mmCIF file of C-alpha atoms in Angstrom:
data_model
loop_
_atom_site.group_PDB
_atom_site.id
_atom_site.type_symbol
_atom_site.label_atom_id
_atom_site.label_comp_id
_atom_site.label_asym_id
_atom_site.label_seq_id
_atom_site.Cartn_x
_atom_site.Cartn_y
_atom_site.Cartn_z
ATOM 1 C CA MET A 1391 -45.625 -136.122 -63.798
ATOM 2 C CA CYS A 1392 -41.820 -134.742 -64.178
ATOM 3 C CA ALA A 1393 -40.348 -138.134 -63.162
ATOM 4 C CA GLY A 1394 -42.362 -139.892 -65.692
ATOM 5 C CA LEU A 1395 -41.337 -137.954 -68.622
ATOM 6 C CA LEU A 1396 -37.645 -138.086 -67.428
ATOM 7 C CA LEU A 1397 -38.144 -141.964 -67.769
ATOM 8 C CA LEU A 1398 -39.858 -141.829 -71.127
ATOM 9 C CA SER A 1399 -37.185 -139.765 -72.578
ATOM 10 C CA ALA A 1400 -34.120 -142.022 -70.809
ATOM 11 C CA VAL A 1401 -36.095 -145.028 -72.196
ATOM 12 C CA LEU A 1402 -36.356 -143.078 -76.002
ATOM 13 C CA VAL A 1403 -32.397 -142.407 -75.719
ATOM 14 C CA LEU A 1404 -31.658 -145.659 -74.686
ATOM 15 C CA ILE A 1405 -32.992 -146.855 -77.775
ATOM 16 C CA ARG A 1406 -31.001 -144.332 -79.492
ATOM 17 C CA ILE A 1407 -27.692 -145.478 -78.080
ATOM 18 C CA VAL A 1408 -28.669 -148.996 -79.063
ATOM 19 C CA ARG A 1409 -29.805 -148.611 -82.570
ATOM 20 C CA GLY A 1410 -28.082 -145.052 -83.633
ATOM 21 C CA PRO A 1411 -26.335 -145.591 -86.909
ATOM 22 C CA SER A 1412 -23.420 -144.027 -86.294
ATOM 23 C CA THR A 1413 -20.978 -143.668 -83.325
ATOM 24 C CA LEU A 1414 -21.735 -139.784 -83.423
ATOM 25 C CA ASP A 1415 -25.382 -140.448 -82.746
ATOM 26 C CA ARG A 1416 -24.487 -142.909 -79.873
ATOM 27 C CA MET A 1417 -22.363 -140.313 -78.286
ATOM 28 C CA VAL A 1418 -24.845 -137.554 -78.660
ATOM 29 C CA ALA A 1419 -27.352 -139.882 -77.197
ATOM 30 C CA VAL A 1420 -24.806 -140.490 -74.331
ATOM 31 C CA ASP A 1421 -24.615 -136.816 -73.675
ATOM 32 C CA MET A 1422 -28.261 -136.627 -73.746
ATOM 33 C CA MET A 1423 -28.637 -139.386 -70.996
ATOM 34 C CA THR A 1424 -25.657 -137.643 -68.781
ATOM 35 C CA ALA A 1425 -28.635 -134.509 -69.032
ATOM 36 C CA ILE A 1426 -31.555 -136.439 -68.259
ATOM 37 C CA PHE A 1427 -29.553 -137.925 -65.329
ATOM 38 C CA VAL A 1428 -28.705 -134.788 -63.946
ATOM 39 C CA GLY A 1429 -32.232 -133.358 -64.825
ATOM 40 C CA ALA A 1430 -33.410 -136.527 -62.297
ATOM 41 C CA CYS A 1431 -30.806 -135.577 -59.495
ATOM 42 C CA SER A 1432 -32.092 -132.132 -59.450
ATOM 43 C CA LEU A 1433 -35.895 -133.177 -59.445
ATOM 44 C CA LEU A 1434 -34.655 -135.485 -56.582
ATOM 45 C CA ALA A 1435 -32.918 -132.609 -54.739
ATOM 46 C CA ALA A 1436 -35.867 -130.338 -55.289
ATOM 47 C CA HIS A 1437 -38.459 -133.059 -54.102
ATOM 48 C CA THR A 1438 -36.721 -134.361 -50.534
ATOM 49 C CA ARG A 1439 -35.093 -130.374 -50.277
ATOM 50 C CA ARG A 1440 -31.459 -132.008 -50.085
ATOM 51 C CA LEU A 1441 -28.756 -129.818 -50.598
ATOM 52 C CA ASP A 1442 -26.201 -132.578 -50.822
ATOM 53 C CA LEU A 1443 -26.880 -133.609 -53.998
ATOM 54 C CA LEU A 1444 -25.805 -129.990 -55.717
ATOM 55 C CA PRO A 1445 -22.164 -131.363 -55.872
ATOM 56 C CA VAL A 1446 -23.224 -134.199 -57.564
ATOM 57 C CA PHE A 1447 -25.120 -132.871 -60.280
ATOM 58 C CA ILE A 1448 -22.699 -129.856 -60.767
ATOM 59 C CA VAL A 1449 -19.962 -132.543 -61.129
ATOM 60 C CA LEU A 1450 -22.189 -134.588 -63.778
ATOM 61 C CA SER A 1451 -22.900 -131.336 -65.558
ATOM 62 C CA ILE A 1452 -19.073 -130.496 -65.967
ATOM 63 C CA VAL A 1453 -18.479 -134.302 -67.130
ATOM 64 C CA GLY A 1454 -20.932 -134.071 -69.879
ATOM 65 C CA PHE A 1455 -19.887 -130.712 -70.907
ATOM 66 C CA LEU A 1456 -16.097 -132.064 -71.337
ATOM 67 C CA GLY A 1457 -17.242 -135.365 -72.906
ATOM 68 C CA SER A 1458 -19.172 -133.311 -75.614
ATOM 69 C CA THR A 1459 -16.854 -130.667 -76.524
ATOM 70 C CA THR A 1460 -13.983 -133.462 -76.623
ATOM 71 C CA LEU A 1461 -16.219 -135.480 -78.745
ATOM 72 C CA ALA A 1462 -16.829 -132.235 -80.979
ATOM 73 C CA ARG A 1463 -13.085 -131.584 -81.423
ATOM 74 C CA PHE A 1464 -12.158 -135.272 -82.283
ATOM 75 C CA SER A 1465 -15.242 -135.770 -84.827
ATOM 76 C CA VAL A 1466 -14.169 -132.532 -86.691
ATOM 77 C CA ARG A 1467 -10.420 -133.480 -86.643
ATOM 78 C CA GLY A 1468 -11.170 -136.622 -88.313
ATOM 79 C CA ASN A 1469 -13.669 -134.958 -91.126
ATOM 80 C CA ASN A 1470 -10.731 -132.416 -91.800
ATOM 81 C CA ARG A 1471 -8.195 -134.963 -93.041
ATOM 82 C CA ARG A 1472 -7.288 -134.522 -96.708
ATOM 83 C CA ARG A 1473 -5.308 -136.253 -99.245
ATOM 84 C CA PRO A 1474 -2.635 -134.669 -101.257
ATOM 85 C CA GLY A 1475 -3.718 -132.828 -104.324
ATOM 86 C CA GLU A 1476 -7.451 -132.631 -103.050
ATOM 87 C CA LEU A 1477 -9.470 -129.592 -103.355
ATOM 88 C CA GLY A 1478 -9.313 -126.736 -100.736
ATOM 89 C CA GLU A 1479 -5.587 -127.867 -99.936
ATOM 90 C CA ARG A 1480 -3.721 -125.049 -98.073
ATOM 91 C CA LYS A 1481 -0.651 -123.423 -99.797
ATOM 92 C CA THR A 1482 2.922 -123.954 -98.068
ATOM 93 C CA ARG A 1483 4.286 -120.509 -96.865
ATOM 94 C CA GLN A 1484 6.798 -120.534 -99.741
ATOM 95 C CA GLU A 1485 4.102 -120.706 -102.059
ATOM 96 C CA GLN A 1486 2.412 -117.913 -100.471
ATOM 97 C CA THR A 1487 5.530 -115.908 -100.616
ATOM 98 C CA GLU A 1488 6.053 -116.832 -104.290
ATOM 99 C CA GLN A 1489 2.379 -115.436 -105.016
ATOM 100 C CA SER A 1490 2.782 -112.640 -103.137
ATOM 101 C CA LEU A 1491 6.206 -111.478 -105.035
ATOM 102 C CA GLY A 1492 5.885 -110.833 -108.747
ATOM 103 C CA ALA A 1493 7.297 -113.070 -111.569
ATOM 104 C CA ASP A 1494 10.651 -111.255 -111.662
ATOM 105 C CA GLY A 1495 10.742 -111.421 -107.521
ATOM 106 C CA SER A 1496 9.774 -108.052 -106.920
ATOM 107 C CA ALA A 1497 7.189 -107.170 -104.331
ATOM 108 C CA SER A 1498 3.536 -106.725 -105.782
ATOM 109 C CA SER A 1499 3.458 -103.244 -104.017
ATOM 110 C CA ASN A 1500 6.082 -101.750 -106.456
ATOM 111 C CA ARG A 1501 3.747 -102.420 -109.275
ATOM 112 C CA SER A 1502 0.826 -100.207 -108.146
ATOM 113 C CA SER A 1503 -0.113 -97.339 -110.220
ATOM 114 C CA GLY A 1504 0.320 -93.430 -108.681
ATOM 115 C CA ILE A 1505 2.631 -91.205 -107.853
ATOM 116 C CA GLY A 1506 6.446 -92.353 -107.980
ATOM 117 C CA SER A 1507 5.476 -95.846 -109.228
ATOM 118 C CA GLN A 1508 7.269 -95.335 -112.573
ATOM 119 C CA GLU A 1509 10.393 -94.315 -110.549
ATOM 120 C CA THR A 1510 9.857 -97.245 -108.279
ATOM 121 C CA ARG A 1511 9.511 -99.613 -111.342
ATOM 122 C CA LYS A 1512 12.728 -98.189 -112.887
ATOM 123 C CA MET A 1513 14.990 -98.588 -109.498
ATOM 124 C CA SER A 1514 13.505 -102.526 -109.232
ATOM 125 C CA GLU A 1515 14.444 -103.096 -112.973
ATOM 126 C CA GLY A 1516 17.928 -101.748 -112.256
ATOM 127 C CA GLU A 1517 17.820 -98.771 -115.083
#
């Protein structure tokens, strides 16, 4: 019963690998095929009571995990490339510093209202 379900899922995933509309769909299907293969090895090990297959599906699991994380990292990196002037562009350190300083170059904390703020403003303006 379990072997039949694994075989059916492997056939469906193979169809996704062949027909996948994008490379990302194909890579997810390859990752799923790795998971199905690990399940088949586990089923074989449980059915035959062989412990020597344990390292095989541990290594397959690690390879599948590393492949998925690598794929996710590079697919995110490729989608985050922006053209200059595009919305959401990060500011440079110089622009951030200029924004935190006022128009006259004094720090914005000197402009806060409160006790002693008038004296601080007078000192920064040079009066």
